[in-house]
Amino acid sequence: MIRVRVGALVLAAAAALTGCGGAADETDLGDPDAPGAAEPRAGSSAATLVCADAATAVPRPTALPGEVPLPSDAVLTGSEERSGGRLVVTAVTPGDFRSTLAFMQRAYPAAGLTLKEGEVEDRDAESNFAGKGLVGRWTLREIPDCDGDTLVTVLVARA
């Protein structure tokens, strides 16, 4: 049984529309630093939140560069292609927020992707990254009512 968390979905839709720092319009979305840039848009296939044990995996998009790390236990749940060759992928991991954050902070530099302009709070984090001809931003959000599961979104484009 798929357990879609309505409250989390509403929060994801609000984040997709407003981001952390203000409204993100279409012109902002070309910049990985823009608020909400790595969030799936409301109504996209990537905007549905589920717990890891109920997630239905989708294939890794061929447009997602192999250099972009995702936790090994992550279930890829959606992707959205945007203009300018940008791609947003969404995954859920049964790993708690702190261990998922530790993975992201280790794996990206190990893959040759420099983390910059990041922020960590109690239950969410984000960071821009660049390297190997790529630019992007990842975000992590603890999913309420999912035993500590973590939503992972990654926006990536060729530089």
PDB file of C-alpha atoms in Angstrom:
ATOM      1  CA  MET A   1       0.000   0.000   0.000  1.00  0.00           C
ATOM      2  CA  ILE A   2       1.461   3.335  -0.985  1.00  0.00           C
ATOM      3  CA  ARG A   3       1.393   5.759   1.908  1.00  0.00           C
ATOM      4  CA  VAL A   4       1.279   9.209   0.378  1.00  0.00           C
ATOM      5  CA  ARG A   5       1.683  11.806   3.045  1.00  0.00           C
ATOM      6  CA  VAL A   6      -0.758  14.602   2.215  1.00  0.00           C
ATOM      7  CA  GLY A   7       0.881  17.061   4.601  1.00  0.00           C
ATOM      8  CA  ALA A   8       4.315  16.329   3.146  1.00  0.00           C
ATOM      9  CA  LEU A   9       2.926  16.667  -0.378  1.00  0.00           C
ATOM     10  CA  VAL A  10       1.504  20.074   0.476  1.00  0.00           C
ATOM     11  CA  LEU A  11       4.881  21.101   1.914  1.00  0.00           C
ATOM     12  CA  ALA A  12       6.684  19.836  -1.189  1.00  0.00           C
ATOM     13  CA  ALA A  13       4.301  21.736  -3.442  1.00  0.00           C
ATOM     14  CA  ALA A  14       4.796  24.886  -1.385  1.00  0.00           C
ATOM     15  CA  ALA A  15       8.569  24.445  -1.501  1.00  0.00           C
ATOM     16  CA  ALA A  16       8.441  23.904  -5.238  1.00  0.00           C
ATOM     17  CA  LEU A  17       6.528  27.112  -5.675  1.00  0.00           C
ATOM     18  CA  THR A  18       8.347  29.291  -3.164  1.00  0.00           C
ATOM     19  CA  GLY A  19      11.637  27.662  -2.182  1.00  0.00           C
ATOM     20  CA  CYS A  20      13.328  28.662   1.045  1.00  0.00           C
ATOM     21  CA  GLY A  21      13.832  32.314   0.308  1.00  0.00           C
ATOM     22  CA  GLY A  22      11.003  33.532  -1.886  1.00  0.00           C
ATOM     23  CA  ALA A  23       9.091  32.975  -5.070  1.00  0.00           C
ATOM     24  CA  ALA A  24      10.931  31.210  -7.842  1.00  0.00           C
ATOM     25  CA  ASP A  25       9.676  32.118 -11.275  1.00  0.00           C
ATOM     26  CA  GLU A  26      10.671  30.523 -14.576  1.00  0.00           C
ATOM     27  CA  THR A  27      13.640  32.872 -15.004  1.00  0.00           C
ATOM     28  CA  ASP A  28      15.043  31.906 -11.577  1.00  0.00           C
ATOM     29  CA  LEU A  29      14.980  28.209 -12.379  1.00  0.00           C
ATOM     30  CA  GLY A  30      17.901  28.495 -14.796  1.00  0.00           C
ATOM     31  CA  ASP A  31      20.175  29.206 -11.850  1.00  0.00           C
ATOM     32  CA  PRO A  32      20.973  26.306  -9.507  1.00  0.00           C
ATOM     33  CA  ASP A  33      21.405  28.906  -6.741  1.00  0.00           C
ATOM     34  CA  ALA A  34      17.812  30.125  -7.146  1.00  0.00           C
ATOM     35  CA  PRO A  35      15.413  29.360  -4.275  1.00  0.00           C
ATOM     36  CA  GLY A  36      13.451  26.218  -5.024  1.00  0.00           C
ATOM     37  CA  ALA A  37      15.610  25.367  -8.053  1.00  0.00           C
ATOM     38  CA  ALA A  38      16.204  21.760  -6.999  1.00  0.00           C
ATOM     39  CA  GLU A  39      12.617  21.193  -5.920  1.00  0.00           C
ATOM     40  CA  PRO A  40      10.176  19.376  -8.174  1.00  0.00           C
ATOM     41  CA  ARG A  41       7.424  21.560  -9.553  1.00  0.00           C
ATOM     42  CA  ALA A  42       3.908  21.126  -8.234  1.00  0.00           C
ATOM     43  CA  GLY A  43       2.059  18.703 -10.460  1.00  0.00           C
ATOM     44  CA  SER A  44       5.224  17.011 -11.733  1.00  0.00           C
ATOM     45  CA  SER A  45       5.738  13.278 -11.349  1.00  0.00           C
ATOM     46  CA  ALA A  46       8.601  14.122  -9.011  1.00  0.00           C
ATOM     47  CA  ALA A  47       6.354  15.991  -6.538  1.00  0.00           C
ATOM     48  CA  THR A  48       4.751  12.884  -4.958  1.00  0.00           C
ATOM     49  CA  LEU A  49       6.212  11.896  -1.593  1.00  0.00           C
ATOM     50  CA  VAL A  50       6.104   8.337  -0.312  1.00  0.00           C
ATOM     51  CA  CYS A  51       7.905   6.457   2.398  1.00  0.00           C
ATOM     52  CA  ALA A  52      10.864   4.362   1.262  1.00  0.00           C
ATOM     53  CA  ASP A  53       9.173   1.034   1.998  1.00  0.00           C
ATOM     54  CA  ALA A  54       6.240   1.951  -0.279  1.00  0.00           C
ATOM     55  CA  ALA A  55       8.150   3.763  -3.032  1.00  0.00           C
ATOM     56  CA  THR A  56       7.905   2.546  -6.605  1.00  0.00           C
ATOM     57  CA  ALA A  57      11.255   2.814  -8.360  1.00  0.00           C
ATOM     58  CA  VAL A  58      11.621   4.431 -11.759  1.00  0.00           C
ATOM     59  CA  PRO A  59      14.656   3.838 -13.986  1.00  0.00           C
ATOM     60  CA  ARG A  60      17.649   6.140 -13.600  1.00  0.00           C
ATOM     61  CA  PRO A  61      17.281   8.699 -16.407  1.00  0.00           C
ATOM     62  CA  THR A  62      19.942   8.419 -19.092  1.00  0.00           C
ATOM     63  CA  ALA A  63      20.291  12.214 -18.829  1.00  0.00           C
ATOM     64  CA  LEU A  64      21.501  11.887 -15.203  1.00  0.00           C
ATOM     65  CA  PRO A  65      25.308  11.972 -15.376  1.00  0.00           C
ATOM     66  CA  GLY A  66      27.022   8.981 -13.804  1.00  0.00           C
ATOM     67  CA  GLU A  67      29.195  11.373 -11.778  1.00  0.00           C
ATOM     68  CA  VAL A  68      26.164  12.442  -9.715  1.00  0.00           C
ATOM     69  CA  PRO A  69      26.055  10.241  -6.598  1.00  0.00           C
ATOM     70  CA  LEU A  70      22.854   9.039  -4.968  1.00  0.00           C
ATOM     71  CA  PRO A  71      22.764   6.943  -1.791  1.00  0.00           C
ATOM     72  CA  SER A  72      22.926   3.219  -2.633  1.00  0.00           C
ATOM     73  CA  ASP A  73      19.687   2.542  -0.731  1.00  0.00           C
ATOM     74  CA  ALA A  74      17.815   5.407  -2.431  1.00  0.00           C
ATOM     75  CA  VAL A  75      14.744   4.565  -4.478  1.00  0.00           C
ATOM     76  CA  LEU A  76      14.555   6.879  -7.480  1.00  0.00           C
ATOM     77  CA  THR A  77      10.910   7.962  -7.610  1.00  0.00           C
ATOM     78  CA  GLY A  78      10.761  10.622 -10.321  1.00  0.00           C
ATOM     79  CA  SER A  79      12.540  12.861 -12.756  1.00  0.00           C
ATOM     80  CA  GLU A  80      11.696  16.042 -14.578  1.00  0.00           C
ATOM     81  CA  GLU A  81      13.513  17.506 -17.558  1.00  0.00           C
ATOM     82  CA  ARG A  82      13.596  21.285 -17.700  1.00  0.00           C
ATOM     83  CA  SER A  83      14.680  23.731 -20.349  1.00  0.00           C
ATOM     84  CA  GLY A  84      18.375  24.329 -20.878  1.00  0.00           C
ATOM     85  CA  GLY A  85      19.312  20.671 -20.382  1.00  0.00           C
ATOM     86  CA  ARG A  86      18.486  20.755 -16.673  1.00  0.00           C
ATOM     87  CA  LEU A  87      17.238  17.642 -14.915  1.00  0.00           C
ATOM     88  CA  VAL A  88      15.630  17.256 -11.482  1.00  0.00           C
ATOM     89  CA  VAL A  89      15.587  13.772  -9.959  1.00  0.00           C
ATOM     90  CA  THR A  90      13.763  12.770  -6.812  1.00  0.00           C
ATOM     91  CA  ALA A  91      14.531   9.801  -4.585  1.00  0.00           C
ATOM     92  CA  VAL A  92      13.643   8.579  -1.130  1.00  0.00           C
ATOM     93  CA  THR A  93      16.042   6.790   1.160  1.00  0.00           C
ATOM     94  CA  PRO A  94      15.280   4.737   4.265  1.00  0.00           C
ATOM     95  CA  GLY A  95      18.443   6.247   5.728  1.00  0.00           C
ATOM     96  CA  ASP A  96      17.819   8.810   8.388  1.00  0.00           C
ATOM     97  CA  PHE A  97      18.465  12.464   7.592  1.00  0.00           C
ATOM     98  CA  ARG A  98      21.868  12.662   9.346  1.00  0.00           C
ATOM     99  CA  SER A  99      23.328   9.566   7.661  1.00  0.00           C
ATOM    100  CA  THR A 100      21.997  10.686   4.264  1.00  0.00           C
ATOM    101  CA  LEU A 101      23.549  14.115   4.820  1.00  0.00           C
ATOM    102  CA  ALA A 102      26.877  12.528   5.775  1.00  0.00           C
ATOM    103  CA  PHE A 103      26.779  10.463   2.568  1.00  0.00           C
ATOM    104  CA  MET A 104      26.103  13.512   0.380  1.00  0.00           C
ATOM    105  CA  GLN A 105      28.851  15.540   2.075  1.00  0.00           C
ATOM    106  CA  ARG A 106      31.379  12.736   1.443  1.00  0.00           C
ATOM    107  CA  ALA A 107      30.247  11.363  -1.927  1.00  0.00           C
ATOM    108  CA  TYR A 108      30.079  14.591  -3.918  1.00  0.00           C
ATOM    109  CA  PRO A 109      33.679  15.686  -3.205  1.00  0.00           C
ATOM    110  CA  ALA A 110      34.823  12.087  -3.747  1.00  0.00           C
ATOM    111  CA  ALA A 111      33.169  12.246  -7.189  1.00  0.00           C
ATOM    112  CA  GLY A 112      35.046  15.470  -8.028  1.00  0.00           C
ATOM    113  CA  LEU A 113      32.065  17.744  -7.332  1.00  0.00           C
ATOM    114  CA  THR A 114      32.817  20.722  -5.088  1.00  0.00           C
ATOM    115  CA  LEU A 115      30.125  21.597  -2.543  1.00  0.00           C
ATOM    116  CA  LYS A 116      29.488  25.296  -1.919  1.00  0.00           C
ATOM    117  CA  GLU A 117      26.909  27.654  -0.467  1.00  0.00           C
ATOM    118  CA  GLY A 118      25.192  24.969   1.576  1.00  0.00           C
ATOM    119  CA  GLU A 119      23.017  25.110   4.641  1.00  0.00           C
ATOM    120  CA  VAL A 120      22.094  22.482   7.231  1.00  0.00           C
ATOM    121  CA  GLU A 121      19.126  22.724   9.581  1.00  0.00           C
ATOM    122  CA  ASP A 122      17.499  20.153  11.902  1.00  0.00           C
ATOM    123  CA  ARG A 123      15.560  18.252   9.243  1.00  0.00           C
ATOM    124  CA  ASP A 124      16.663  19.710   5.924  1.00  0.00           C
ATOM    125  CA  ALA A 125      19.834  20.638   4.096  1.00  0.00           C
ATOM    126  CA  GLU A 126      20.944  21.853   0.702  1.00  0.00           C
ATOM    127  CA  SER A 127      24.113  22.542  -1.178  1.00  0.00           C
ATOM    128  CA  ASN A 128      25.164  23.760  -4.588  1.00  0.00           C
ATOM    129  CA  PHE A 129      27.836  21.759  -6.393  1.00  0.00           C
ATOM    130  CA  ALA A 130      30.078  22.149  -9.422  1.00  0.00           C
ATOM    131  CA  GLY A 131      32.797  20.178 -11.148  1.00  0.00           C
ATOM    132  CA  LYS A 132      33.491  17.778 -14.006  1.00  0.00           C
ATOM    133  CA  GLY A 133      31.555  20.087 -16.334  1.00  0.00           C
ATOM    134  CA  LEU A 134      28.428  19.969 -14.141  1.00  0.00           C
ATOM    135  CA  VAL A 135      26.576  22.467 -11.961  1.00  0.00           C
ATOM    136  CA  GLY A 136      23.692  21.747  -9.673  1.00  0.00           C
ATOM    137  CA  ARG A 137      22.074  21.681  -6.284  1.00  0.00           C
ATOM    138  CA  TRP A 138      20.916  18.908  -3.984  1.00  0.00           C
ATOM    139  CA  THR A 139      18.377  19.132  -1.185  1.00  0.00           C
ATOM    140  CA  LEU A 140      17.521  16.752   1.640  1.00  0.00           C
ATOM    141  CA  ARG A 141      14.287  16.794   3.633  1.00  0.00           C
ATOM    142  CA  GLU A 142      13.248  14.447   6.402  1.00  0.00           C
ATOM    143  CA  ILE A 143       9.834  13.031   5.453  1.00  0.00           C
ATOM    144  CA  PRO A 144       7.303  13.418   8.272  1.00  0.00           C
ATOM    145  CA  ASP A 145       5.588  10.197   9.450  1.00  0.00           C
ATOM    146  CA  CYS A 146       8.021   7.957   7.541  1.00  0.00           C
ATOM    147  CA  ASP A 147      10.268   6.674  10.339  1.00  0.00           C
ATOM    148  CA  GLY A 148      13.081   9.088   9.464  1.00  0.00           C
ATOM    149  CA  ASP A 149      13.132   8.483   5.692  1.00  0.00           C
ATOM    150  CA  THR A 150      14.769  11.253   3.679  1.00  0.00           C
ATOM    151  CA  LEU A 151      13.673  12.893   0.449  1.00  0.00           C
ATOM    152  CA  VAL A 152      16.619  13.581  -1.870  1.00  0.00           C
ATOM    153  CA  THR A 153      16.275  15.952  -4.825  1.00  0.00           C
ATOM    154  CA  VAL A 154      19.061  16.811  -7.235  1.00  0.00           C
ATOM    155  CA  LEU A 155      19.073  19.470  -9.947  1.00  0.00           C
ATOM    156  CA  VAL A 156      21.913  19.026 -12.439  1.00  0.00           C
ATOM    157  CA  ALA A 157      22.972  20.559 -15.743  1.00  0.00           C
ATOM    158  CA  ARG A 158      26.043  20.639 -17.923  1.00  0.00           C
ATOM    159  CA  ALA A 159      28.059  23.782 -17.273  1.00  0.00           C
TER     160      ALA A 159
END
